[in-house]
Coordinates of C-alpha atoms in Angstrom, one line a residue:
Chain A
M1 CA -16.6 38.7 -78.3
P2 CA -19.1 40.4 -76.0
R3 CA -19.5 44.1 -76.1
F4 CA -18.6 45.0 -72.5
A5 CA -15.8 42.4 -71.9
L6 CA -13.2 43.1 -74.5
D7 CA -9.6 41.7 -74.4
R8 CA -8.4 45.0 -72.9
D9 CA -11.0 44.8 -70.2
I10 CA -10.1 41.3 -69.3
K11 CA -6.4 42.0 -69.2
F12 CA -7.1 45.0 -67.0
F13 CA -9.2 42.8 -64.7
Q14 CA -6.4 40.1 -64.6
S15 CA -3.7 42.6 -63.8
I16 CA -5.7 44.3 -61.0
S17 CA -6.5 40.8 -59.5
R18 CA -2.9 39.8 -59.6
E19 CA -1.6 43.0 -58.1
L20 CA -4.1 42.8 -55.3
V21 CA -3.1 39.3 -54.3
E22 CA 0.7 39.6 -54.9
A23 CA 1.5 43.2 -54.0
V24 CA -1.2 44.5 -51.8
I25 CA -2.4 41.7 -49.6
E26 CA 0.8 39.6 -49.9
T27 CA -0.1 36.7 -47.6
H28 CA 2.0 33.7 -48.5
V29 CA 1.1 30.1 -48.3
V30 CA 2.9 26.9 -49.2
L31 CA 1.2 24.4 -51.4
Y32 CA 2.0 20.6 -51.3
K33 CA 0.9 18.5 -54.2
L34 CA 0.0 14.9 -53.4
I35 CA 1.8 12.3 -55.6
I36 CA -1.0 9.9 -56.4
G37 CA 1.3 7.4 -58.1
D38 CA 3.4 6.9 -55.0
S39 CA 0.4 6.9 -52.6
K40 CA -0.9 3.3 -52.8
T41 CA -4.4 2.8 -51.5
N42 CA -5.9 -0.2 -49.9
L43 CA -9.4 -1.6 -50.2
Y44 CA -10.8 1.2 -48.1
G45 CA -9.4 3.9 -50.3
E46 CA -6.7 4.9 -47.7
S47 CA -3.0 5.4 -48.1
L48 CA -1.0 4.9 -45.0
N49 CA 2.1 6.4 -46.6
K50 CA 1.3 9.5 -48.6
T51 CA 4.0 11.3 -50.6
Y52 CA 4.0 14.9 -51.6
Y53 CA 6.0 17.0 -54.0
Q54 CA 8.2 19.7 -52.5
G55 CA 6.2 22.8 -51.4
V56 CA 5.6 25.8 -53.7
Q57 CA 5.1 29.2 -52.1
T58 CA 2.5 31.5 -53.5
S59 CA 0.2 34.3 -52.5
A60 CA -3.5 34.0 -51.7
V61 CA -6.4 35.9 -50.2
I62 CA -7.3 34.1 -47.1
E63 CA -10.6 33.9 -45.3
R64 CA -10.4 32.2 -42.0
D65 CA -13.1 30.9 -39.7
D66 CA -12.4 31.2 -36.0
T67 CA -10.5 28.3 -34.5
S68 CA -13.0 25.9 -32.9
V69 CA -12.4 23.4 -30.2
S70 CA -14.4 20.2 -29.8
Y71 CA -14.4 17.8 -26.8
E72 CA -15.0 14.1 -27.5
G73 CA -13.4 12.4 -24.6
F74 CA -9.8 13.0 -25.8
G75 CA -9.6 16.5 -24.5
P76 CA -9.6 19.7 -26.5
D77 CA -9.2 19.2 -30.3
S78 CA -8.7 22.3 -32.4
G79 CA -10.1 22.8 -35.8
Q80 CA -10.4 25.5 -38.4
N81 CA -11.9 26.0 -41.8
V82 CA -10.1 28.3 -44.1
E83 CA -10.9 29.4 -47.7
F84 CA -7.9 30.3 -49.9
R85 CA -8.4 32.4 -53.0
F86 CA -5.7 32.1 -55.6
N87 CA -5.0 34.1 -58.7
R88 CA -5.4 31.7 -61.5
F89 CA -2.6 33.2 -63.7
K90 CA -0.1 33.2 -60.8
L91 CA -0.8 29.5 -60.2
E92 CA -0.3 28.8 -63.8
E93 CA 3.1 30.3 -63.6
T94 CA 4.0 28.2 -60.6
G95 CA 2.7 25.1 -62.3
F96 CA 0.4 24.2 -59.5
Y97 CA -3.3 23.4 -59.9
P98 CA -4.9 22.7 -56.5
E99 CA -7.0 19.5 -56.2
I100 CA -8.9 17.7 -53.5
G101 CA -6.4 16.1 -51.1
D102 CA -3.5 18.6 -51.6
I103 CA -2.2 20.4 -48.6
I104 CA -1.7 24.1 -47.9
Y105 CA 0.6 25.3 -45.1
H106 CA -0.5 28.5 -43.5
N107 CA -0.1 30.0 -40.0
D108 CA 1.7 27.0 -38.6
A109 CA -0.9 24.6 -39.6
Y110 CA -1.6 22.3 -42.5
F111 CA -5.0 22.5 -44.3
E112 CA -6.3 19.8 -46.6
I113 CA -8.3 20.9 -49.6
D114 CA -11.8 19.4 -49.7
N115 CA -13.4 21.5 -52.4
V116 CA -12.1 23.5 -55.4
R117 CA -14.2 26.1 -57.1
E118 CA -13.6 28.1 -60.3
D119 CA -17.0 29.8 -60.5
Q120 CA -15.9 33.4 -60.9
L121 CA -15.9 34.2 -64.6
I122 CA -14.9 37.6 -66.0
G123 CA -17.9 39.0 -67.7
G124 CA -19.6 35.6 -67.4
Q125 CA -17.3 34.3 -70.1
T126 CA -16.6 30.5 -69.5
G127 CA -13.1 30.8 -70.9
E128 CA -12.2 33.7 -68.6
K129 CA -11.8 32.3 -65.2
F130 CA -9.5 34.4 -63.0
S131 CA -9.7 32.8 -59.6
I132 CA -9.4 29.4 -58.0
I133 CA -11.1 29.2 -54.6
V134 CA -10.4 26.2 -52.4
S135 CA -12.1 25.3 -49.2
T136 CA -9.9 23.6 -46.6
Y137 CA -10.0 22.2 -43.1
M138 CA -7.2 21.9 -40.6
T139 CA -5.7 18.4 -40.9
R140 CA -3.7 16.4 -38.4
R141 CA 0.0 16.2 -39.0
S142 CA -0.2 12.5 -38.0
T143 CA -2.4 11.9 -41.1
I144 CA -0.2 13.6 -43.7
Q145 CA 3.2 12.5 -42.3
T146 CA 5.0 15.6 -43.5
E147 CA 7.0 15.9 -40.3
E148 CA 8.5 13.3 -38.0
R149 CA 6.1 12.5 -35.2
V150 CA 7.1 13.4 -31.7
L151 CA 5.8 11.0 -29.1
Chain B
M1 CA 9.8 -6.5 -14.6
N2 CA 10.4 -10.2 -14.6
K3 CA 11.8 -11.8 -17.6
K4 CA 9.2 -14.0 -19.3
E5 CA 9.9 -17.7 -19.0
T6 CA 10.5 -19.4 -22.3
N7 CA 11.1 -23.0 -23.3
R8 CA 13.4 -22.8 -26.3
A9 CA 12.7 -26.5 -27.1
K10 CA 9.3 -25.4 -28.2
Q11 CA 10.5 -22.4 -30.2
L12 CA 10.3 -23.8 -33.7
S13 CA 10.3 -21.3 -36.5
V14 CA 7.1 -21.3 -38.5
E15 CA 7.4 -20.4 -42.1
K16 CA 6.0 -17.1 -43.2
Q17 CA 3.3 -18.7 -45.4
Y18 CA 1.9 -20.5 -42.4
Q19 CA 1.8 -17.4 -40.1
K20 CA -1.1 -15.8 -41.8
G21 CA -4.0 -14.8 -39.5
V22 CA -7.5 -13.9 -40.6
K23 CA -7.8 -10.1 -40.5
L24 CA -10.7 -7.8 -41.0
L25 CA -9.0 -6.7 -44.3
D26 CA -9.2 -10.3 -45.4
I27 CA -12.9 -10.5 -44.7
D28 CA -13.6 -7.2 -46.4
T29 CA -11.5 -8.1 -49.4
T30 CA -13.2 -11.5 -49.7
I31 CA -16.6 -10.0 -49.7
A32 CA -15.7 -7.2 -52.1
E33 CA -14.0 -9.6 -54.6
Y34 CA -17.0 -12.0 -54.5
M35 CA -19.3 -9.1 -55.2
V36 CA -17.2 -7.9 -58.1
N37 CA -16.5 -11.3 -59.6
T38 CA -19.7 -13.1 -59.0
V39 CA -22.7 -11.1 -57.8
I40 CA -22.7 -7.7 -59.5
P41 CA -24.1 -8.0 -63.0
E42 CA -23.4 -5.9 -66.1
V43 CA -26.2 -3.5 -67.0
E44 CA -27.0 -2.5 -70.5
E45 CA -26.6 1.2 -71.6
H46 CA -27.2 2.1 -75.2
G47 CA -26.7 -1.5 -76.2
Q48 CA -23.4 -1.8 -74.4
G49 CA -22.7 -3.8 -71.2
V50 CA -21.4 -1.7 -68.4
K51 CA -19.7 -3.3 -65.4
I52 CA -20.9 -1.5 -62.3
P53 CA -18.0 -0.3 -60.1
L54 CA -17.9 -1.2 -56.4
L55 CA -16.5 1.3 -53.9
Y56 CA -15.8 1.1 -50.2
G57 CA -17.7 3.8 -48.4
N58 CA -16.1 7.0 -47.1
A59 CA -12.7 6.6 -48.6
E60 CA -10.1 9.4 -48.2
R61 CA -11.2 12.5 -50.1
W62 CA -8.3 12.5 -52.5
A63 CA -8.7 8.8 -53.3
N64 CA -12.4 9.3 -54.2
A65 CA -11.9 12.5 -56.1
R66 CA -8.6 11.8 -57.9
E67 CA -7.7 8.1 -57.9
K68 CA -11.3 7.2 -58.6
G69 CA -11.7 10.3 -60.7
Y70 CA -12.8 8.2 -63.7
L71 CA -16.1 7.8 -61.9
R72 CA -16.7 11.5 -62.2
D73 CA -17.1 13.9 -65.1
Q74 CA -15.1 17.1 -65.6
R75 CA -17.1 19.0 -63.1
G76 CA -16.8 16.2 -60.5
K77 CA -20.3 14.8 -60.8
I78 CA -20.5 11.1 -60.0
Q79 CA -21.6 8.8 -62.9
I80 CA -24.0 6.0 -61.9
P81 CA -24.8 3.1 -61.6
L82 CA -22.5 2.6 -58.6
I83 CA -22.4 0.3 -55.6
M84 CA -20.9 1.3 -52.3
F85 CA -20.4 -0.9 -49.3
K86 CA -19.0 -0.4 -45.8
R87 CA -18.6 -2.4 -42.7
N88 CA -21.0 -1.2 -39.9
S89 CA -20.4 -3.6 -37.0
I90 CA -18.7 -6.7 -35.7
E91 CA -20.6 -8.8 -33.2
R92 CA -19.3 -11.7 -31.3
D93 CA -20.9 -15.1 -32.1
T94 CA -21.7 -16.4 -28.7
A95 CA -22.8 -19.7 -30.0
L96 CA -19.3 -20.5 -31.0
A97 CA -17.4 -19.3 -28.0
Q98 CA -14.1 -21.2 -27.3
F99 CA -11.3 -21.3 -24.8
K100 CA -9.0 -19.7 -27.2
D101 CA -5.7 -20.2 -25.4
L102 CA -6.3 -23.9 -24.8
N103 CA -8.0 -25.2 -27.9
T104 CA -6.1 -25.6 -31.2
I105 CA -7.0 -26.9 -34.6
P106 CA -4.2 -29.3 -35.8
A107 CA -3.1 -29.4 -39.4
Y108 CA -0.4 -31.7 -40.8
R109 CA 2.1 -31.4 -43.6
K110 CA 3.3 -34.8 -44.6
Y111 CA 6.5 -33.5 -46.3
S112 CA 9.3 -32.5 -44.0
Q113 CA 12.9 -31.7 -44.7
K114 CA 13.7 -33.8 -41.6
N115 CA 12.7 -36.9 -43.6
R116 CA 15.9 -37.9 -45.5
Y117 CA 16.2 -41.2 -47.3
E118 CA 18.4 -43.5 -45.3
R119 CA 18.6 -47.2 -44.7
F120 CA 19.2 -46.6 -41.0
S121 CA 15.6 -45.6 -40.4
L122 CA 14.5 -48.9 -42.1
I123 CA 16.6 -50.8 -39.6
Q124 CA 15.3 -48.9 -36.7
G125 CA 11.7 -49.3 -37.9
S126 CA 11.0 -45.6 -37.7
G127 CA 8.5 -43.9 -39.9
P128 CA 8.5 -40.4 -41.5
T129 CA 7.7 -37.5 -39.3
Y130 CA 4.9 -35.0 -40.1
E131 CA 5.0 -31.3 -39.5
E132 CA 2.2 -30.4 -37.2
Y133 CA 0.8 -26.9 -37.2
R134 CA -1.5 -26.2 -34.3
V135 CA -3.7 -23.2 -35.2
S136 CA -5.4 -21.4 -32.3
V137 CA -9.2 -21.4 -32.5
P138 CA -10.3 -18.1 -34.0
D139 CA -12.9 -15.6 -32.7
Y140 CA -16.1 -16.3 -34.4
V141 CA -17.9 -13.1 -35.3
T142 CA -20.9 -11.8 -37.3
V143 CA -19.8 -8.8 -39.4
S144 CA -22.5 -6.5 -40.6
Y145 CA -22.1 -4.6 -43.9
E146 CA -24.2 -1.9 -45.4
V147 CA -24.6 -1.8 -49.1
M148 CA -26.0 1.0 -51.2
I149 CA -26.8 0.9 -54.9
W150 CA -27.4 4.0 -57.0
T151 CA -28.8 3.7 -60.5
S152 CA -30.6 6.1 -62.8
F153 CA -33.1 3.5 -63.9
T154 CA -35.3 1.0 -62.0
E155 CA -34.7 -1.7 -64.6
H156 CA -31.0 -1.5 -63.8
M157 CA -31.7 -1.7 -60.2
N158 CA -34.0 -4.7 -60.6
S159 CA -31.2 -6.8 -62.3
I160 CA -28.7 -5.9 -59.5
V161 CA -31.1 -6.7 -56.6
E162 CA -32.1 -10.0 -58.2
Q163 CA -28.5 -11.1 -58.3
F164 CA -27.9 -10.1 -54.6
Q165 CA -31.1 -11.9 -53.6
Y166 CA -30.0 -15.1 -55.3
A167 CA -26.6 -14.8 -53.7
T168 CA -27.9 -14.8 -50.1
D169 CA -27.3 -17.7 -47.8
R170 CA -24.2 -18.8 -49.7
Y171 CA -20.6 -19.0 -48.8
W172 CA -18.9 -16.0 -50.4
G173 CA -15.3 -16.4 -51.3
T174 CA -13.0 -18.5 -53.4
D175 CA -12.1 -22.1 -53.3
D176 CA -8.4 -21.4 -52.5
G177 CA -9.2 -18.6 -50.2
Y178 CA -11.5 -17.7 -47.4
K179 CA -15.3 -18.4 -47.5
F180 CA -17.8 -16.7 -45.3
R181 CA -21.5 -17.4 -45.1
T182 CA -23.5 -14.3 -46.1
R183 CA -27.1 -13.5 -45.5
I184 CA -29.3 -10.7 -46.8
D185 CA -32.7 -10.3 -45.2
S186 CA -34.3 -7.4 -46.9
F187 CA -33.9 -4.7 -49.5
D188 CA -35.0 -1.1 -49.0
N189 CA -36.0 0.5 -52.4
Q190 CA -36.3 4.2 -52.9
Q191 CA -37.0 6.5 -55.8
E192 CA -35.9 10.0 -55.2
V193 CA -37.3 12.8 -57.3
G194 CA -37.3 16.4 -56.1
E195 CA -37.2 19.9 -57.3
G196 CA -33.6 21.0 -58.0
S197 CA -32.2 17.5 -57.7
E198 CA -31.7 14.6 -60.1
R199 CA -33.9 11.5 -60.1
I200 CA -32.1 8.7 -58.4
I201 CA -33.1 5.1 -57.8
R202 CA -31.5 4.0 -54.5
T203 CA -31.5 0.6 -52.8
S204 CA -29.9 -0.2 -49.5
F205 CA -29.6 -3.3 -47.5
T206 CA -27.5 -4.9 -44.8
M207 CA -25.5 -8.2 -45.1
A208 CA -24.7 -10.4 -42.1
V209 CA -21.5 -12.3 -42.7
N210 CA -20.4 -15.2 -40.4
A211 CA -16.7 -14.8 -40.2
Y212 CA -13.8 -15.4 -37.9
L213 CA -10.8 -13.4 -36.8
L214 CA -7.4 -14.6 -35.8
P215 CA -4.4 -12.4 -35.2
E216 CA -0.9 -13.5 -36.4
T217 CA 0.5 -12.9 -33.0
Y218 CA -0.9 -12.3 -29.5
D219 CA 1.2 -11.3 -26.6
E220 CA 4.3 -11.7 -28.7
S221 CA 3.5 -15.3 -29.4
P222 CA 2.4 -16.7 -32.8
T223 CA -1.1 -18.1 -32.9
V224 CA 0.3 -20.9 -35.1
Q225 CA 2.6 -23.3 -33.3
K226 CA 4.7 -25.9 -35.0
S227 CA 5.9 -29.3 -33.9
F228 CA 7.0 -32.6 -35.3
T229 CA 5.2 -35.9 -34.8
P230 CA 7.3 -38.8 -33.4
K231 CA 9.1 -41.0 -35.8
K232 CA 8.7 -44.1 -33.6
V233 CA 6.5 -45.0 -30.7
V234 CA 7.9 -47.6 -28.3
F235 CA 5.5 -49.3 -25.8
G236 CA 7.2 -50.4 -22.6
V237 CA 6.2 -52.0 -19.4
E238 CA 5.3 -49.6 -16.6
T239 CA 5.3 -50.8 -13.0
D240 CA 4.3 -49.4 -9.7
L241 CA 7.0 -50.6 -7.4
S242 CA 5.3 -49.2 -4.3
G243 CA 3.3 -52.4 -4.4
N244 CA -0.2 -52.7 -3.1
I245 CA -2.4 -50.6 -5.3
F246 CA -3.0 -53.5 -7.7
T247 CA -5.6 -56.0 -6.7
N248 CA -4.2 -58.5 -9.2
P249 CA -0.4 -58.8 -8.9
N250 CA -0.3 -60.5 -12.3
I251 CA -0.4 -57.1 -13.8
Y252 CA 3.4 -57.5 -14.3
N253 CA 2.6 -60.4 -16.6
E254 CA 5.4 -62.9 -17.2
Y255 CA 8.2 -60.5 -16.0
Q256 CA 6.8 -60.1 -12.6
N257 CA 9.5 -62.1 -10.8
V258 CA 12.3 -60.4 -12.7
I259 CA 11.0 -56.9 -12.0
D260 CA 10.4 -57.7 -8.3
F261 CA 13.9 -59.1 -8.0
V262 CA 15.6 -56.2 -9.7
A263 CA 13.7 -53.8 -7.5
I264 CA 15.0 -55.4 -4.3
R265 CA 17.8 -53.5 -2.7
G266 CA 18.5 -53.8 1.0
S267 CA 20.9 -51.7 3.2
K268 CA 21.6 -52.6 6.8
D269 CA 24.3 -52.7 9.4
A270 CA 25.3 -56.2 10.4
V271 CA 25.4 -57.4 14.0
Y272 CA 28.8 -58.5 15.5
V273 CA 28.7 -62.2 16.3
S274 CA 32.3 -63.3 16.9
G275 CA 35.8 -62.5 15.8
D276 CA 35.1 -63.7 12.2
T277 CA 31.3 -63.6 11.9
A278 CA 28.6 -61.1 11.7
K279 CA 24.9 -61.4 10.8
L280 CA 22.1 -59.5 9.3
T281 CA 18.9 -60.0 11.3
N282 CA 15.3 -59.7 10.4
V283 CA 16.0 -60.1 6.7
E284 CA 15.0 -62.5 4.0
L285 CA 17.2 -63.7 1.1
P286 CA 15.3 -63.6 -2.2
I287 CA 15.5 -66.4 -4.7
L288 CA 17.3 -65.6 -8.0
P289 CA 14.6 -65.8 -10.8
Q290 CA 15.0 -68.5 -13.4
E291 CA 15.3 -65.9 -16.1
L292 CA 18.3 -64.2 -14.5
I293 CA 20.4 -67.3 -13.9
G294 CA 23.6 -67.0 -15.9
T295 CA 23.2 -63.2 -16.4
F296 CA 22.9 -61.9 -12.9
D297 CA 26.3 -61.4 -11.2
T298 CA 25.8 -63.6 -8.1
R299 CA 29.3 -62.8 -6.8
N300 CA 28.2 -59.3 -6.1
W301 CA 25.0 -60.3 -4.5
F302 CA 26.1 -58.3 -1.5
R303 CA 28.4 -55.3 -1.0
V304 CA 30.1 -55.5 2.3
Y305 CA 32.0 -52.6 4.0
I306 CA 33.9 -53.0 7.3
N307 CA 34.7 -49.5 8.8
G308 CA 34.2 -48.1 5.3
L309 CA 36.5 -50.6 3.6
F310 CA 35.0 -52.5 0.8
I311 CA 35.4 -56.3 1.2
T312 CA 35.7 -58.3 -1.9
P313 CA 33.3 -61.3 -2.3
D314 CA 36.2 -63.7 -2.1
A315 CA 36.8 -62.7 1.5
Y316 CA 33.5 -64.0 3.0
T317 CA 30.8 -66.6 2.7
Y318 CA 27.2 -66.4 3.8
T319 CA 24.4 -68.6 4.8
F320 CA 20.7 -67.8 5.2
N321 CA 18.7 -69.1 8.1
G322 CA 15.1 -69.0 7.0
V323 CA 13.7 -69.9 10.4
D324 CA 15.3 -67.0 12.3
N325 CA 15.4 -64.7 9.2
E326 CA 19.1 -64.1 9.5
I327 CA 22.0 -64.1 7.0
L328 CA 25.3 -65.1 8.7
F329 CA 28.5 -63.8 7.1
T330 CA 31.8 -65.7 7.8
F331 CA 34.9 -63.7 7.0
D332 CA 38.3 -65.1 5.9
L333 CA 40.2 -62.7 8.2
R334 CA 43.5 -63.2 6.4
Q335 CA 42.0 -61.9 3.2
V336 CA 40.0 -59.2 4.9
F337 CA 43.0 -57.6 6.5
E338 CA 45.2 -57.9 3.5
Q339 CA 42.8 -55.5 1.8
G340 CA 43.2 -53.0 4.5
D341 CA 45.8 -50.2 4.2
R342 CA 45.8 -49.5 7.9
D343 CA 47.1 -51.1 11.0
I344 CA 44.3 -53.4 12.0
V345 CA 43.9 -56.1 14.6
N346 CA 43.5 -59.7 13.7
T347 CA 39.9 -60.1 14.5
L348 CA 36.6 -58.3 14.1
E349 CA 35.6 -56.3 17.1
E350 CA 32.2 -55.4 18.5
L351 CA 32.7 -51.7 17.7
D352 CA 33.6 -52.4 14.0
E353 CA 31.0 -50.9 11.7
I354 CA 29.9 -53.6 9.2
S355 CA 27.6 -52.2 6.5
I356 CA 26.0 -54.5 4.0
T357 CA 23.9 -53.6 0.9
G358 CA 22.5 -55.9 -1.8
K359 CA 19.8 -58.3 -2.6
F360 CA 18.0 -58.9 0.7
I361 CA 14.6 -57.9 1.9
E362 CA 14.3 -56.0 5.1
L363 CA 11.4 -57.4 7.1

């Protein structure tokens, strides 16, 4: 046990972290877990019919880039990169561990996770991770098929 | 919008197993399976053979990270050796251009449910029918693939490259599936060693695959059409009855006289001669061919109508005058007028309409 990161210190850190995310900032997102077993892939590693578990609501600290627009002949195409920071203990309670390919619903848009980081360690202790930080990009609803398409 | 014209006689259902086109997925799968099963060798790591995984490039993120998660360690670092391939381009093979909508490649299936055992077909002399499947000519294309190999050691890379080199200019595929000729021209070898990065041996090359593409349907019509071959072919005699285009009239062979006679049919109004006679002028009476004697009904050589009333052959006789080209009809007036159902005078009159059809030639 290190001298300056005792159990009491770590618990204090965890509770502050949790309070900050759940009670102070209190921004809610919905997490959708991809069901790999039901999402059959073809040769190209694509699934035309993805299936997700029912959404789970939780709180997160959100860091948004500005919405960007690109023009590639199809007219304006919006995009946004968002970083969601979750409290690890809260996610443990909800039974959700975010992975690449899962979807987060926030601010009327769906964001697909393309990177998951657990690099923040309390006191540098490898067993004392307190955050899960995921990088996401705004995905097309036509790709994830969570809603009926309107044409 | 006009309704499309269809000929339902040609709308034969094609069984599902014969409707298969050749799709890009088929080509990619054939190439991938041949690489996995035939080309890619096992490499030795710590005395154990390791089969090198093959991936298609740039799969969906989740598929790479989670479905193929066994290729990565707990922290997500990819474990090598690995081979990745992806399709870069499709180029039309102009040397094999075809009129696609006109040319078809026929294939036959000798068994057909239409062929039932029956003695009737033996009597008729008819043979079994074949099911014919006319497959539209596909589009011949050259598909270009990029292949990238990652290994940790040059010795591993050598064994992989040697196998690919030996596999070039071969037909990649399976005996009961598709086969496509594949060519590899050169290999680009790189050894990457840099500060802060891992040493990697990388080889990349492109493959040119001669392939073909055929959709299952185009414009709502299947590219495979089905038909049945005839059970019996009957050769008959064809004649051109208009006459003079043949320089040699014997083209009719031995039935020439019969055919000529059967084709004769004259129709003309007779000219009033007297109270019981009328004549056809400027006509010729043909001779009954020898072959038709006894079978042709000479009683009905002519059909005579007086004022629209059919006169039976018993009510007249005729003679042919070959000098003046006339046929003189003499009527038995008693019989003629017995057939009438109207009040009629006892003799023919000049205004009576006497129409005659039958075997005479109008000159």
